[in-house]
Coordinates of C-alpha atoms in Angstrom, one line a residue:
M1 CA 0.0 0.0 0.0
A2 CA 1.4 3.4 -1.0
T3 CA 1.7 5.9 1.8
I4 CA 1.4 9.7 2.2
T5 CA 3.6 11.6 4.6
L6 CA 1.9 14.1 6.9
P7 CA 3.4 17.4 7.9
G8 CA 4.9 15.9 11.1
G9 CA 6.6 13.1 9.1
E10 CA 4.1 10.3 10.0
T11 CA 2.9 8.1 7.1
V12 CA -0.6 7.0 6.4
P13 CA -2.2 4.9 3.6
A14 CA -2.9 6.7 0.4
L15 CA -6.1 4.6 0.1
G16 CA -8.5 4.7 3.0
Q17 CA -12.1 4.0 3.7
G18 CA -15.1 6.3 3.7
S19 CA -18.3 5.9 5.7
W20 CA -21.0 8.2 4.3
K21 CA -24.5 6.5 4.8
M22 CA -23.0 3.7 6.9
G23 CA -24.6 2.7 10.2
E24 CA -28.1 3.9 9.2
R25 CA -29.7 0.6 8.4
R26 CA -29.9 -2.3 10.8
D27 CA -30.2 -4.9 8.0
L28 CA -26.9 -3.7 6.5
R29 CA -24.9 -3.5 9.7
A30 CA -23.2 -6.9 9.6
A31 CA -22.1 -6.4 6.1
E32 CA -20.8 -2.9 6.8
V33 CA -18.8 -4.2 9.8
A34 CA -17.3 -6.9 7.7
A35 CA -16.4 -4.4 5.0
L36 CA -14.6 -2.1 7.4
R37 CA -12.7 -5.0 9.0
A38 CA -11.8 -6.4 5.5
G39 CA -10.6 -3.0 4.5
V40 CA -8.3 -2.8 7.5
D41 CA -7.0 -6.3 6.8
A42 CA -6.1 -5.1 3.3
G43 CA -4.1 -2.2 4.5
M44 CA -6.8 0.6 4.3
T45 CA -6.3 1.6 7.9
L46 CA -7.3 5.3 7.4
I47 CA -11.0 5.6 8.2
D48 CA -13.0 8.7 7.4
T49 CA -16.3 9.7 9.0
A50 CA -18.2 12.8 10.3
E51 CA -20.6 13.7 13.0
M52 CA -23.0 14.6 10.2
Y53 CA -23.1 11.0 8.8
G54 CA -26.3 9.6 10.2
E55 CA -26.0 12.2 13.1
G56 CA -23.3 10.1 14.6
A57 CA -24.4 6.7 13.3
A58 CA -21.4 6.1 11.2
E59 CA -19.0 7.0 14.0
T60 CA -20.8 4.6 16.3
L61 CA -20.6 1.8 13.7
I62 CA -16.8 2.4 13.3
G63 CA -16.3 2.3 17.0
E64 CA -18.2 -1.0 17.3
A65 CA -16.6 -2.5 14.3
L66 CA -13.0 -1.5 14.9
G67 CA -12.7 -0.7 18.6
D68 CA -10.5 -3.7 19.2
R69 CA -8.1 -2.6 16.4
R70 CA -7.8 1.1 17.4
D71 CA -4.0 1.0 17.5
E72 CA -4.0 0.0 13.8
L73 CA -6.1 2.9 12.7
F74 CA -5.8 6.5 11.6
L75 CA -9.2 8.0 12.4
V76 CA -10.6 11.1 10.6
S77 CA -13.8 12.8 11.6
K78 CA -15.4 16.1 10.7
A79 CA -17.4 18.7 12.7
Y80 CA -20.5 20.6 11.5
P81 CA -19.8 24.3 10.6
H82 CA -22.2 25.5 13.4
N83 CA -20.0 23.5 15.9
A84 CA -16.8 25.1 14.7
G85 CA -16.5 27.8 17.3
R86 CA -14.3 27.9 20.5
D87 CA -17.3 27.0 22.7
R88 CA -19.0 24.3 20.6
L89 CA -16.1 22.5 19.0
P90 CA -14.8 20.9 22.2
K91 CA -18.3 19.5 22.9
A92 CA -18.7 18.2 19.3
C93 CA -15.3 16.6 19.5
E94 CA -16.1 14.9 22.8
A95 CA -19.3 13.5 21.3
S96 CA -17.4 12.1 18.4
L97 CA -14.8 10.6 20.7
R98 CA -17.5 8.8 22.7
R99 CA -19.2 7.4 19.6
L100 CA -15.9 6.3 18.2
G101 CA -14.9 4.8 21.5
T102 CA -11.5 6.4 21.5
E103 CA -9.5 9.0 23.4
R104 CA -8.2 10.8 20.4
I105 CA -9.1 11.7 16.8
D106 CA -6.1 11.5 14.5
L107 CA -7.3 14.1 12.1
Y108 CA -10.2 16.4 12.8
L109 CA -11.8 18.5 10.1
L110 CA -14.1 21.4 9.6
H111 CA -16.7 19.8 7.3
W112 CA -17.4 23.0 5.3
R113 CA -17.3 26.7 5.9
G114 CA -20.1 28.3 7.8
S115 CA -20.7 31.5 9.7
V116 CA -18.0 31.0 12.4
P117 CA -14.9 33.0 11.5
L118 CA -12.0 30.8 10.3
A119 CA -9.7 32.4 12.9
E120 CA -11.9 31.2 15.7
T121 CA -12.0 27.7 14.2
V122 CA -8.2 27.7 14.0
D123 CA -7.9 28.7 17.6
A124 CA -10.4 26.0 18.7
M125 CA -8.6 23.3 16.7
H126 CA -5.3 24.3 18.3
A127 CA -6.8 24.1 21.7
L128 CA -8.1 20.6 21.0
R129 CA -4.7 19.5 19.8
D130 CA -3.0 21.0 22.8
A131 CA -5.4 19.1 25.0
G132 CA -4.5 15.8 23.3
K133 CA -8.1 15.3 21.9
I134 CA -6.8 15.5 18.3
R135 CA -3.5 14.9 16.7
Y136 CA -3.9 16.9 13.4
W137 CA -6.5 19.2 12.2
G138 CA -7.8 20.3 8.7
V139 CA -10.7 21.4 6.7
S140 CA -13.1 20.1 4.0
N141 CA -14.7 21.8 1.0
L142 CA -12.5 24.9 1.1
D143 CA -11.4 26.5 -2.1
V144 CA -8.2 28.5 -2.8
E145 CA -9.6 31.8 -1.5
D146 CA -10.8 30.1 1.7
M147 CA -7.5 28.4 2.2
A148 CA -5.6 31.6 1.8
E149 CA -7.8 33.2 4.4
L150 CA -7.3 30.2 6.7
V151 CA -3.5 30.5 6.5
A152 CA -3.7 34.3 7.1
A153 CA -5.8 33.5 10.2
G154 CA -3.1 31.4 11.7
G155 CA -3.9 28.1 10.0
D156 CA -0.7 27.5 8.2
D157 CA -0.4 24.2 10.1
C158 CA -3.6 22.8 8.5
A159 CA -2.8 19.3 7.5
S160 CA -5.4 18.6 4.9
D161 CA -8.3 19.8 2.7
Q162 CA -10.9 17.1 1.9
I163 CA -12.6 17.8 -1.4
L164 CA -14.8 16.4 -4.1
Y165 CA -12.2 15.2 -6.7
N166 CA -12.4 12.3 -9.2
L167 CA -12.1 11.7 -12.9
G168 CA -15.3 13.5 -13.6
R169 CA -14.6 16.4 -11.2
R170 CA -11.1 17.6 -12.2
G171 CA -11.7 21.3 -11.5
P172 CA -9.3 21.4 -8.4
E173 CA -6.4 20.5 -10.7
F174 CA -6.3 24.0 -12.1
D175 CA -5.5 25.9 -8.9
L176 CA -6.4 24.2 -5.6
L177 CA -4.3 21.1 -5.9
P178 CA -1.1 23.0 -6.8
W179 CA -1.8 25.4 -4.0
L180 CA -2.1 22.6 -1.5
D181 CA 0.9 20.7 -2.9
A182 CA 3.1 23.8 -2.6
R183 CA 2.3 24.1 1.1
R184 CA 2.6 20.3 1.8
M185 CA -1.1 20.1 2.7
I186 CA -2.7 16.7 2.0
T187 CA -5.6 16.5 -0.5
M188 CA -8.2 14.0 0.5
A189 CA -10.5 13.0 -2.3
Y190 CA -14.0 12.1 -1.3
S191 CA -16.5 10.4 -3.6
P192 CA -13.6 9.1 -5.7
V193 CA -15.9 7.1 -8.0
E194 CA -18.7 9.7 -7.9
Q195 CA -20.8 7.5 -5.5
G196 CA -20.6 4.7 -8.1
R197 CA -21.8 6.7 -11.0
L198 CA -18.4 6.7 -12.8
V199 CA -18.2 2.9 -13.1
G200 CA -20.8 2.9 -15.9
H201 CA -18.7 5.2 -18.1
P202 CA -18.0 3.3 -21.4
I203 CA -14.4 4.5 -21.7
L204 CA -13.6 3.6 -18.1
K205 CA -15.2 0.2 -18.6
Q206 CA -13.1 -0.3 -21.8
V207 CA -9.9 0.7 -20.1
A208 CA -10.7 -1.6 -17.2
D209 CA -11.2 -4.6 -19.5
T210 CA -7.8 -4.1 -21.1
L211 CA -6.2 -4.1 -17.6
S212 CA -8.3 -7.0 -16.2
A213 CA -9.5 -4.7 -13.6
T214 CA -12.8 -3.1 -12.6
P215 CA -13.8 0.5 -13.5
A216 CA -13.8 1.5 -9.9
Q217 CA -10.2 0.2 -9.5
V218 CA -9.1 2.2 -12.5
A219 CA -10.8 5.4 -11.2
L220 CA -9.1 4.9 -7.8
A221 CA -5.7 4.1 -9.4
W222 CA -5.9 7.3 -11.4
L223 CA -6.2 9.2 -8.2
L224 CA -3.5 7.3 -6.4
R225 CA -0.9 8.4 -9.0
R226 CA -0.7 11.8 -7.2
K227 CA 1.9 12.0 -4.5
N228 CA 0.0 14.2 -2.0
L229 CA -3.5 12.7 -2.2
I230 CA -5.5 10.2 -0.1
A231 CA -8.6 8.6 -1.7
I232 CA -11.4 7.5 0.6
P233 CA -13.9 5.2 -1.2
K234 CA -16.7 3.6 0.7
A235 CA -17.5 -0.1 0.6
G236 CA -20.7 -1.8 1.8
T237 CA -19.4 -5.4 1.7
A238 CA -16.1 -7.2 2.4
A239 CA -15.8 -8.1 -1.3
H240 CA -16.2 -4.5 -2.3
A241 CA -13.5 -3.4 0.2
R242 CA -11.1 -5.9 -1.2
E243 CA -11.9 -4.7 -4.7
N244 CA -11.1 -1.2 -3.7
A245 CA -7.8 -2.3 -2.1
G246 CA -6.8 -3.9 -5.4
A247 CA -6.5 -0.5 -6.9
A248 CA -3.3 0.1 -5.0
D249 CA -1.6 -2.5 -7.1
L250 CA -2.8 -1.2 -10.5
H251 CA -0.4 0.6 -12.8
L252 CA -1.8 2.9 -15.4
G253 CA 0.5 3.3 -18.4
D254 CA 0.8 6.3 -20.7
E255 CA -1.7 5.1 -23.3
V256 CA -4.3 4.5 -20.6
L257 CA -3.7 7.9 -19.1
E258 CA -4.1 9.6 -22.5
A259 CA -7.3 7.7 -23.1
L260 CA -8.7 8.8 -19.7
D261 CA -7.6 12.4 -20.4
R262 CA -9.5 12.4 -23.7
A263 CA -12.6 11.0 -22.0
F264 CA -12.3 13.2 -18.9
P265 CA -10.4 16.4 -19.9
A266 CA -8.3 18.4 -17.5
P267 CA -9.6 21.9 -16.7
S268 CA -8.3 24.8 -18.8
T269 CA -9.9 27.6 -16.6
P270 CA -10.6 28.0 -12.9
S271 CA -14.0 26.8 -11.6
R272 CA -16.0 26.9 -8.4
L273 CA -15.2 24.0 -6.0
E274 CA -18.0 21.5 -6.2
M275 CA -19.5 19.7 -3.3
L276 CA -21.7 16.7 -2.7

């Protein structure tokens, strides 16, 4: 499994696991637990979640599924924008810690920008880190202008920006990804296969057939080529988790990359950062 180096020198897997919509249906719970554990077995030990996901249901599921394997994990969670102030962020963090069944969150993110001033959120994140509740902090869904404001507000130690980025959503390549790379801030790509919608694309299917791979594996391998990026696909079954993990071993040659560029062109102008 390829790794990404965090600002402090620690390495984490370049391919992790997402949890959007997990933990919300009792009839899927056993399969979701098996998926998370199979993913960890395959080396995808970075787990992403958020207090918003099922209003804590995903965090609870992760705590139950992987509580006995906590020392193997790098846990990422996200706080609502309305909880991002100095008074509410500690309470939101404590609630996430309880649901996850842990004493620390490895990377804690502002889920998207709200009305709380970024400077206040930075101060609140620093306080949580100093208290040992979190190890690193970052943001999600912030564009270049937001990130520049964050740095100016004292957030130059931000570890990551989690964004919507995949073959069909290449807008961040124009300005945001270079900006993050220049500052050694990690890009985390959520919805890396567009919630499954990319796998039906005819060119992606054609490329996958030539590589004896699946379309999802090709889409993930395309992302994993970047040196400063973590992809966090979700899997609902153990078989799906193992399929995702297989992308880490897939090499995309020049001809394949050229075919993908023709089917999914790179941006030539700046665009607004998209969200799901």
